[in-house]
Amino acid sequence: MQRRPIEVLCKQTDKNKMKLCCRSYGRWTESETQKLKEGVRKFGEGNWSKIKSYYSFENRTNINLKDRWRTLKKSKMV
């Protein structure tokens, strides 16, 4: 199943207009989370671009991977 980005509207600080400023790709699947854990074991924490390219994360950025890893660590799931 391919995910489509969910558009999020944010206010610009210099103008009182709404603009499309970021995208969200929904919840992480269990398989995505597992691939991230394996990638960190294989390449080490912080090597998000290597992990992303090796495991072919679709619709996820390096920042998404980093943020998910941080969330997993805070919730003591790793």
PDB file of C-alpha atoms in Angstrom:
ATOM      1  CA  MET A   1       0.000   0.000   0.000  1.00  0.00           C
ATOM      2  CA  GLN A   2       1.489   3.323  -1.032  1.00  0.00           C
ATOM      3  CA  ARG A   3       0.934   6.281   1.247  1.00  0.00           C
ATOM      4  CA  ARG A   4       0.098   9.723   0.067  1.00  0.00           C
ATOM      5  CA  PRO A   5       1.208  12.772   2.017  1.00  0.00           C
ATOM      6  CA  ILE A   6      -1.281  14.581   4.175  1.00  0.00           C
ATOM      7  CA  GLU A   7      -1.072  18.308   3.541  1.00  0.00           C
ATOM      8  CA  VAL A   8      -0.752  20.503   6.589  1.00  0.00           C
ATOM      9  CA  LEU A   9      -1.412  24.238   6.525  1.00  0.00           C
ATOM     10  CA  CYS A  10       0.707  26.598   8.623  1.00  0.00           C
ATOM     11  CA  LYS A  11       0.691  30.376   9.112  1.00  0.00           C
ATOM     12  CA  GLN A  12       3.524  32.414   7.665  1.00  0.00           C
ATOM     13  CA  THR A  13       5.110  34.691  10.236  1.00  0.00           C
ATOM     14  CA  ASP A  14       5.625  37.693   7.940  1.00  0.00           C
ATOM     15  CA  LYS A  15       2.216  37.546   6.258  1.00  0.00           C
ATOM     16  CA  ASN A  16      -1.225  36.711   7.507  1.00  0.00           C
ATOM     17  CA  LYS A  17      -1.732  34.065   4.842  1.00  0.00           C
ATOM     18  CA  MET A  18      -1.889  30.333   5.005  1.00  0.00           C
ATOM     19  CA  LYS A  19       0.575  28.251   3.049  1.00  0.00           C
ATOM     20  CA  LEU A  20       1.524  24.654   2.584  1.00  0.00           C
ATOM     21  CA  CYS A  21       4.626  24.320   4.737  1.00  0.00           C
ATOM     22  CA  CYS A  22       5.112  20.690   5.567  1.00  0.00           C
ATOM     23  CA  ARG A  23       3.923  17.198   4.827  1.00  0.00           C
ATOM     24  CA  SER A  24       3.102  14.299   7.059  1.00  0.00           C
ATOM     25  CA  TYR A  25       3.057  10.718   5.877  1.00  0.00           C
ATOM     26  CA  GLY A  26       0.928   9.194   8.574  1.00  0.00           C
ATOM     27  CA  ARG A  27       1.646   6.644  11.224  1.00  0.00           C
ATOM     28  CA  TRP A  28       4.675   4.426  11.075  1.00  0.00           C
ATOM     29  CA  THR A  29       3.910   0.824  10.242  1.00  0.00           C
ATOM     30  CA  GLU A  30       5.364  -2.021  12.274  1.00  0.00           C
ATOM     31  CA  SER A  31       7.526  -3.081   9.315  1.00  0.00           C
ATOM     32  CA  GLU A  32       8.917   0.465   8.912  1.00  0.00           C
ATOM     33  CA  THR A  33       9.785   0.565  12.601  1.00  0.00           C
ATOM     34  CA  GLN A  34      11.459  -2.828  12.376  1.00  0.00           C
ATOM     35  CA  LYS A  35      13.500  -1.746   9.338  1.00  0.00           C
ATOM     36  CA  LEU A  36      14.606   1.363  11.222  1.00  0.00           C
ATOM     37  CA  LYS A  37      15.751  -0.706  14.223  1.00  0.00           C
ATOM     38  CA  GLU A  38      17.663  -3.088  11.952  1.00  0.00           C
ATOM     39  CA  GLY A  39      19.214  -0.160  10.104  1.00  0.00           C
ATOM     40  CA  VAL A  40      20.481   1.433  13.300  1.00  0.00           C
ATOM     41  CA  ARG A  41      21.973  -1.915  14.343  1.00  0.00           C
ATOM     42  CA  LYS A  42      23.657  -2.297  10.950  1.00  0.00           C
ATOM     43  CA  PHE A  43      24.807   1.283  10.217  1.00  0.00           C
ATOM     44  CA  GLY A  44      24.706   2.965  13.623  1.00  0.00           C
ATOM     45  CA  GLU A  45      22.671   5.807  15.049  1.00  0.00           C
ATOM     46  CA  GLY A  46      22.961   8.986  13.004  1.00  0.00           C
ATOM     47  CA  ASN A  47      23.544   7.354   9.612  1.00  0.00           C
ATOM     48  CA  TRP A  48      20.011   8.122   8.478  1.00  0.00           C
ATOM     49  CA  SER A  49      20.804   8.552   4.776  1.00  0.00           C
ATOM     50  CA  LYS A  50      22.529   5.139   4.626  1.00  0.00           C
ATOM     51  CA  ILE A  51      19.614   3.514   6.443  1.00  0.00           C
ATOM     52  CA  LYS A  52      17.078   5.254   4.213  1.00  0.00           C
ATOM     53  CA  SER A  53      18.755   4.200   0.978  1.00  0.00           C
ATOM     54  CA  TYR A  54      19.523   0.614   2.083  1.00  0.00           C
ATOM     55  CA  TYR A  55      15.992  -0.136   3.301  1.00  0.00           C
ATOM     56  CA  SER A  56      14.190   1.944   0.653  1.00  0.00           C
ATOM     57  CA  PHE A  57      11.905   3.888   2.958  1.00  0.00           C
ATOM     58  CA  GLU A  58       9.200   5.352   0.757  1.00  0.00           C
ATOM     59  CA  ASN A  59       7.823   8.769   1.637  1.00  0.00           C
ATOM     60  CA  ARG A  60      10.162   9.133   4.639  1.00  0.00           C
ATOM     61  CA  THR A  61      12.965  11.642   4.956  1.00  0.00           C
ATOM     62  CA  ASN A  62      16.180  11.336   6.921  1.00  0.00           C
ATOM     63  CA  ILE A  63      14.609  13.677   9.468  1.00  0.00           C
ATOM     64  CA  ASN A  64      11.569  11.376   9.738  1.00  0.00           C
ATOM     65  CA  LEU A  65      13.906   8.476  10.549  1.00  0.00           C
ATOM     66  CA  LYS A  66      15.793  10.514  13.145  1.00  0.00           C
ATOM     67  CA  ASP A  67      12.579  11.703  14.783  1.00  0.00           C
ATOM     68  CA  ARG A  68      11.110   8.201  14.879  1.00  0.00           C
ATOM     69  CA  TRP A  69      14.314   6.845  16.434  1.00  0.00           C
ATOM     70  CA  ARG A  70      14.232   9.605  19.067  1.00  0.00           C
ATOM     71  CA  THR A  71      10.608   8.722  19.854  1.00  0.00           C
ATOM     72  CA  LEU A  72      11.474   5.029  20.176  1.00  0.00           C
ATOM     73  CA  LYS A  73      14.320   5.853  22.563  1.00  0.00           C
ATOM     74  CA  LYS A  74      12.167   8.147  24.711  1.00  0.00           C
ATOM     75  CA  SER A  75       9.473   5.502  25.008  1.00  0.00           C
ATOM     76  CA  LYS A  76      12.141   2.875  25.801  1.00  0.00           C
ATOM     77  CA  MET A  77      11.168   0.690  22.847  1.00  0.00           C
ATOM     78  CA  VAL A  78      14.852   0.257  21.887  1.00  0.00           C
TER      79      VAL A  78
END
